[in-house]
mmCIF file of C-alpha atoms in Angstrom:
data_model
loop_
_atom_site.group_PDB
_atom_site.id
_atom_site.type_symbol
_atom_site.label_atom_id
_atom_site.label_comp_id
_atom_site.label_asym_id
_atom_site.label_seq_id
_atom_site.Cartn_x
_atom_site.Cartn_y
_atom_site.Cartn_z
ATOM 1 C CA ASP L 16 -38.302 -210.672 -116.568
ATOM 2 C CA ASP L 17 -40.484 -208.099 -115.129
ATOM 3 C CA GLY L 18 -41.075 -209.633 -111.716
ATOM 4 C CA GLY L 19 -44.331 -211.256 -112.666
ATOM 5 C CA TRP L 20 -46.455 -208.121 -112.590
ATOM 6 C CA LEU L 21 -50.001 -208.655 -113.419
ATOM 7 C CA PHE L 22 -50.978 -204.893 -113.551
ATOM 8 C CA PHE L 23 -49.193 -201.709 -112.612
ATOM 9 C CA PRO L 24 -50.634 -200.498 -109.236
ATOM 10 C CA PHE L 25 -51.585 -196.956 -108.771
ATOM 11 C CA LEU L 26 -48.459 -195.036 -107.869
ATOM 12 C CA LYS L 27 -48.393 -191.358 -107.039
ATOM 13 C CA GLY L 28 -46.236 -189.484 -109.463
ATOM 14 C CA PHE L 29 -46.157 -192.407 -112.037
ATOM 15 C CA PHE L 30 -47.586 -191.803 -115.460
ATOM 16 C CA SER L 31 -47.769 -193.582 -118.864
ATOM 17 C CA LEU L 32 -47.951 -191.551 -122.114
ATOM 18 C CA GLN L 33 -50.013 -192.951 -124.888
ATOM 19 C CA ASN L 34 -47.440 -193.180 -127.661
ATOM 20 C CA PRO L 35 -48.755 -194.775 -130.892
ATOM 21 C CA SER L 36 -46.407 -197.308 -132.288
ATOM 22 C CA SER L 37 -48.744 -197.979 -135.217
ATOM 23 C CA ILE L 38 -51.243 -195.724 -136.899
ATOM 24 C CA ALA L 39 -53.870 -196.506 -139.548
ATOM 25 C CA VAL L 40 -56.548 -194.530 -141.263
ATOM 26 C CA ALA L 41 -59.994 -195.879 -142.168
ATOM 27 C CA ASN L 42 -62.956 -194.361 -144.024
ATOM 28 C CA ILE L 43 -66.269 -195.756 -142.930
ATOM 29 C CA ASP L 44 -69.537 -194.252 -144.334
ATOM 30 C CA ASN L 45 -67.732 -191.030 -145.409
ATOM 31 C CA THR L 46 -66.233 -190.523 -141.883
ATOM 32 C CA THR L 47 -62.464 -190.661 -141.518
ATOM 33 C CA TYR L 48 -61.049 -192.494 -138.525
ATOM 34 C CA LEU L 49 -57.545 -192.619 -137.136
ATOM 35 C CA LEU L 50 -56.690 -195.822 -135.387
ATOM 36 C CA THR L 51 -53.688 -196.039 -133.033
ATOM 37 C CA ALA L 52 -51.955 -198.879 -131.284
ATOM 38 C CA ASN L 53 -50.504 -197.274 -128.242
ATOM 39 C CA GLN L 54 -47.808 -199.634 -127.163
ATOM 40 C CA GLY L 55 -45.020 -197.085 -127.642
ATOM 41 C CA SER L 56 -41.841 -197.364 -129.476
ATOM 42 C CA LYS L 57 -38.301 -196.841 -128.349
ATOM 43 C CA ILE L 58 -36.728 -194.239 -130.685
ATOM 44 C CA ASP L 59 -33.095 -193.585 -130.986
ATOM 45 C CA TYR L 60 -31.708 -190.275 -132.272
ATOM 46 C CA GLY L 61 -28.254 -191.241 -133.404
ATOM 47 C CA ASN L 62 -26.261 -191.975 -130.248
ATOM 48 C CA PHE L 63 -29.003 -190.490 -128.075
ATOM 49 C CA ASN L 64 -31.817 -192.563 -126.539
ATOM 50 C CA GLU L 65 -34.278 -190.789 -124.129
ATOM 51 C CA VAL L 66 -35.725 -194.119 -122.915
ATOM 52 C CA VAL L 67 -33.823 -195.627 -120.036
ATOM 53 C CA ARG L 68 -34.563 -198.656 -117.860
ATOM 54 C CA GLY L 69 -35.443 -197.913 -114.219
ATOM 55 C CA ARG L 70 -32.512 -199.952 -112.923
ATOM 56 C CA ASP L 71 -30.169 -197.638 -114.819
ATOM 57 C CA ILE L 72 -31.628 -194.492 -113.184
ATOM 58 C CA PHE L 73 -32.238 -195.752 -109.639
ATOM 59 C CA ASP L 74 -29.417 -197.938 -108.161
ATOM 60 C CA GLY L 75 -29.783 -198.189 -104.411
ATOM 61 C CA ASP L 76 -29.388 -194.862 -102.808
ATOM 62 C CA GLN L 77 -27.720 -193.275 -105.906
ATOM 63 C CA LEU L 78 -29.029 -191.870 -109.155
ATOM 64 C CA GLY L 79 -27.456 -193.435 -112.200
ATOM 65 C CA PHE L 80 -26.980 -190.001 -113.872
ATOM 66 C CA PRO L 81 -24.236 -187.689 -112.449
ATOM 67 C CA GLY L 82 -25.601 -184.124 -111.730
ATOM 68 C CA PHE L 83 -29.159 -185.238 -111.652
ATOM 69 C CA ARG L 84 -31.402 -184.778 -108.600
ATOM 70 C CA SER L 85 -34.910 -185.752 -107.754
ATOM 71 C CA SER L 86 -37.880 -184.719 -105.649
ATOM 72 C CA SER L 87 -38.001 -186.947 -102.596
ATOM 73 C CA GLU L 88 -41.526 -188.108 -103.626
ATOM 74 C CA VAL L 89 -39.900 -189.924 -106.650
ATOM 75 C CA PHE L 90 -36.492 -190.833 -105.117
ATOM 76 C CA ASP L 91 -35.389 -190.276 -101.484
ATOM 77 C CA GLN L 92 -31.788 -191.131 -100.918
ATOM 78 C CA VAL L 93 -32.295 -191.349 -97.266
ATOM 79 C CA ASP L 94 -35.436 -193.316 -97.096
ATOM 80 C CA LEU L 95 -35.711 -195.531 -100.318
ATOM 81 C CA GLU L 96 -39.091 -196.858 -99.206
ATOM 82 C CA ARG L 97 -40.536 -193.345 -99.480
ATOM 83 C CA GLY L 98 -40.063 -192.641 -103.157
ATOM 84 C CA THR L 99 -42.169 -194.100 -106.032
ATOM 85 C CA SER L 100 -38.869 -195.118 -107.666
ATOM 86 C CA ARG L 101 -38.401 -197.886 -105.008
ATOM 87 C CA PHE L 102 -40.425 -200.265 -107.249
ATOM 88 C CA PHE L 103 -38.043 -199.723 -110.284
ATOM 89 C CA ASN L 104 -34.793 -199.475 -108.229
ATOM 90 C CA GLN L 105 -31.910 -201.984 -108.935
ATOM 91 C CA GLN L 106 -31.975 -202.913 -105.405
ATOM 92 C CA CYS L 107 -35.789 -203.364 -105.051
ATOM 93 C CA ARG L 108 -35.809 -207.194 -104.717
ATOM 94 C CA VAL L 109 -32.808 -207.239 -102.321
ATOM 95 C CA ARG L 110 -34.112 -204.459 -100.021
ATOM 96 C CA TYR L 111 -37.845 -205.165 -100.196
ATOM 97 C CA PRO L 112 -38.474 -208.930 -100.766
ATOM 98 C CA GLU L 113 -42.153 -208.497 -99.664
ATOM 99 C CA ILE L 114 -42.863 -206.218 -102.612
ATOM 100 C CA ASP L 115 -44.289 -208.377 -105.387
ATOM 101 C CA PHE L 116 -44.063 -205.951 -108.262
ATOM 102 C CA CYS L 117 -40.293 -204.889 -108.385
ATOM 103 C CA SER L 118 -39.171 -204.205 -111.873
ATOM 104 C CA GLY L 119 -36.004 -202.584 -112.943
ATOM 105 C CA ASN L 120 -36.835 -203.194 -116.619
ATOM 106 C CA VAL L 121 -39.562 -200.621 -116.958
ATOM 107 C CA ARG L 122 -38.465 -198.077 -119.428
ATOM 108 C CA PHE L 123 -38.809 -194.359 -118.616
ATOM 109 C CA SER L 124 -38.544 -191.302 -120.832
ATOM 110 C CA LEU L 125 -35.995 -188.813 -119.726
ATOM 111 C CA GLY L 126 -37.821 -186.142 -121.770
ATOM 112 C CA SER L 127 -39.235 -182.893 -120.314
ATOM 113 C CA ALA L 128 -42.451 -184.682 -119.120
ATOM 114 C CA MET L 129 -40.318 -186.479 -116.529
ATOM 115 C CA VAL L 130 -37.359 -184.245 -115.958
ATOM 116 C CA ASP L 131 -37.154 -180.481 -115.379
ATOM 117 C CA TYR L 132 -34.113 -179.337 -117.431
ATOM 118 C CA GLU L 133 -35.114 -175.586 -117.396
ATOM 119 C CA THR L 134 -35.001 -174.593 -113.776
ATOM 120 C CA ASP L 135 -31.241 -175.485 -113.450
ATOM 121 C CA PHE L 136 -29.866 -177.285 -116.534
ATOM 122 C CA THR L 137 -26.666 -178.147 -114.678
ATOM 123 C CA GLN L 138 -28.716 -180.209 -112.194
ATOM 124 C CA PRO L 139 -31.856 -181.626 -113.887
ATOM 125 C CA GLU L 140 -34.499 -182.642 -111.531
ATOM 126 C CA ILE L 141 -36.641 -185.839 -111.984
ATOM 127 C CA LYS L 142 -40.067 -184.535 -111.030
ATOM 128 C CA GLN L 143 -42.249 -187.570 -111.865
ATOM 129 C CA LEU L 144 -41.879 -190.972 -113.507
ATOM 130 C CA VAL L 145 -43.153 -191.302 -117.028
ATOM 131 C CA THR L 146 -43.178 -194.430 -119.147
ATOM 132 C CA VAL L 147 -43.898 -194.554 -122.856
ATOM 133 C CA GLY L 148 -46.808 -196.720 -124.198
ATOM 134 C CA GLY L 149 -49.947 -197.948 -122.634
ATOM 135 C CA ARG L 150 -51.136 -201.322 -124.194
ATOM 136 C CA SER L 151 -54.295 -199.820 -125.658
ATOM 137 C CA LEU L 152 -56.012 -199.083 -128.876
ATOM 138 C CA SER L 153 -57.666 -195.658 -129.724
ATOM 139 C CA ILE L 154 -60.024 -194.631 -132.297
ATOM 140 C CA TYR L 155 -60.274 -190.930 -133.330
ATOM 141 C CA GLU L 156 -62.801 -189.252 -135.548
ATOM 142 C CA ILE L 157 -61.023 -186.863 -137.926
ATOM 143 C CA PRO L 158 -63.254 -183.889 -138.719
ATOM 144 C CA ASP L 159 -63.900 -182.654 -142.313
ATOM 145 C CA ALA L 160 -62.854 -179.000 -141.363
ATOM 146 C CA ILE L 161 -59.196 -178.454 -140.603
ATOM 147 C CA ASP L 162 -59.947 -176.030 -137.628
ATOM 148 C CA GLU L 163 -62.060 -178.529 -135.800
ATOM 149 C CA PRO L 164 -60.558 -180.774 -133.118
ATOM 150 C CA ILE L 165 -59.907 -184.544 -133.527
ATOM 151 C CA ASN L 166 -62.467 -186.454 -131.425
ATOM 152 C CA LEU L 167 -61.524 -189.453 -129.333
ATOM 153 C CA VAL L 168 -64.393 -191.956 -130.137
ATOM 154 C CA TRP L 169 -63.118 -195.015 -128.237
ATOM 155 C CA ASP L 170 -60.064 -196.127 -126.136
ATOM 156 C CA SER L 171 -59.549 -199.651 -124.878
ATOM 157 C CA LEU L 172 -57.952 -198.375 -121.623
ATOM 158 C CA SER L 173 -56.695 -201.445 -119.621
ATOM 159 C CA THR L 174 -59.098 -203.904 -121.352
ATOM 160 C CA LEU L 175 -56.340 -205.352 -123.594
ATOM 161 C CA GLU L 176 -53.939 -205.661 -120.627
ATOM 162 C CA MET L 177 -56.430 -207.401 -118.477
ATOM 163 C CA ARG L 178 -57.844 -209.743 -121.139
ATOM 164 C CA GLY L 179 -54.315 -210.684 -122.313
ATOM 165 C CA CYS L 180 -53.340 -211.537 -118.835
ATOM 166 C CA GLN L 181 -56.384 -213.653 -118.387
ATOM 167 C CA GLU L 182 -56.139 -215.521 -121.645
ATOM 168 C CA PHE L 183 -52.255 -215.898 -121.870
ATOM 169 C CA PRO L 184 -50.942 -215.733 -118.352
ATOM 170 C CA TRP L 185 -47.727 -217.583 -119.458
ATOM 171 C CA ALA L 186 -46.896 -214.979 -121.956
ATOM 172 C CA HIS L 187 -48.145 -211.824 -120.152
ATOM 173 C CA ASN L 188 -45.256 -209.329 -119.630
ATOM 174 C CA ALA L 189 -42.774 -211.905 -120.951
ATOM 175 C CA ILE L 190 -39.910 -210.947 -123.090
ATOM 176 C CA GLN L 191 -41.146 -211.654 -126.699
ATOM 177 C CA ASN L 192 -38.129 -210.276 -128.494
ATOM 178 C CA GLU L 193 -34.783 -208.549 -127.845
ATOM 179 C CA ASP L 194 -36.210 -205.039 -127.998
#
């Protein structure tokens, strides 16, 4: 259950990385295209998994990882209403029943886009919230010359998200499998 979200609201310090979970190549009229489905995939590296649910990171006024700290814009232990993490906190529904998009199930990447491990590796700092995947499709044109950049031709942006919700509201954001 994700709390019945229709769409993610704009949240300062909250980002979603396009992370292709599927890739295909097509050649049309002698032009090569790369097609990506950007849902994102959870990848485990042995016993290590960098993707963690919000409720496991933010639990009331505590961070779920000993030694971690956070900017107060993301997580403010004194004023939980102030930080962006309030929407993903384990205690969101209890503390803020008026918020209609609480979700501790959102998965965040604990990689370097979200956490500063370099300034003080003994106390990593969560600097922003970063999810993986974006419910979009992208088409890139692959140039003939290896030194030319790949060109984004089209991206669905939030079209699939919005259309899916309109056409299948009963299934939108529902758990469809165990992963």
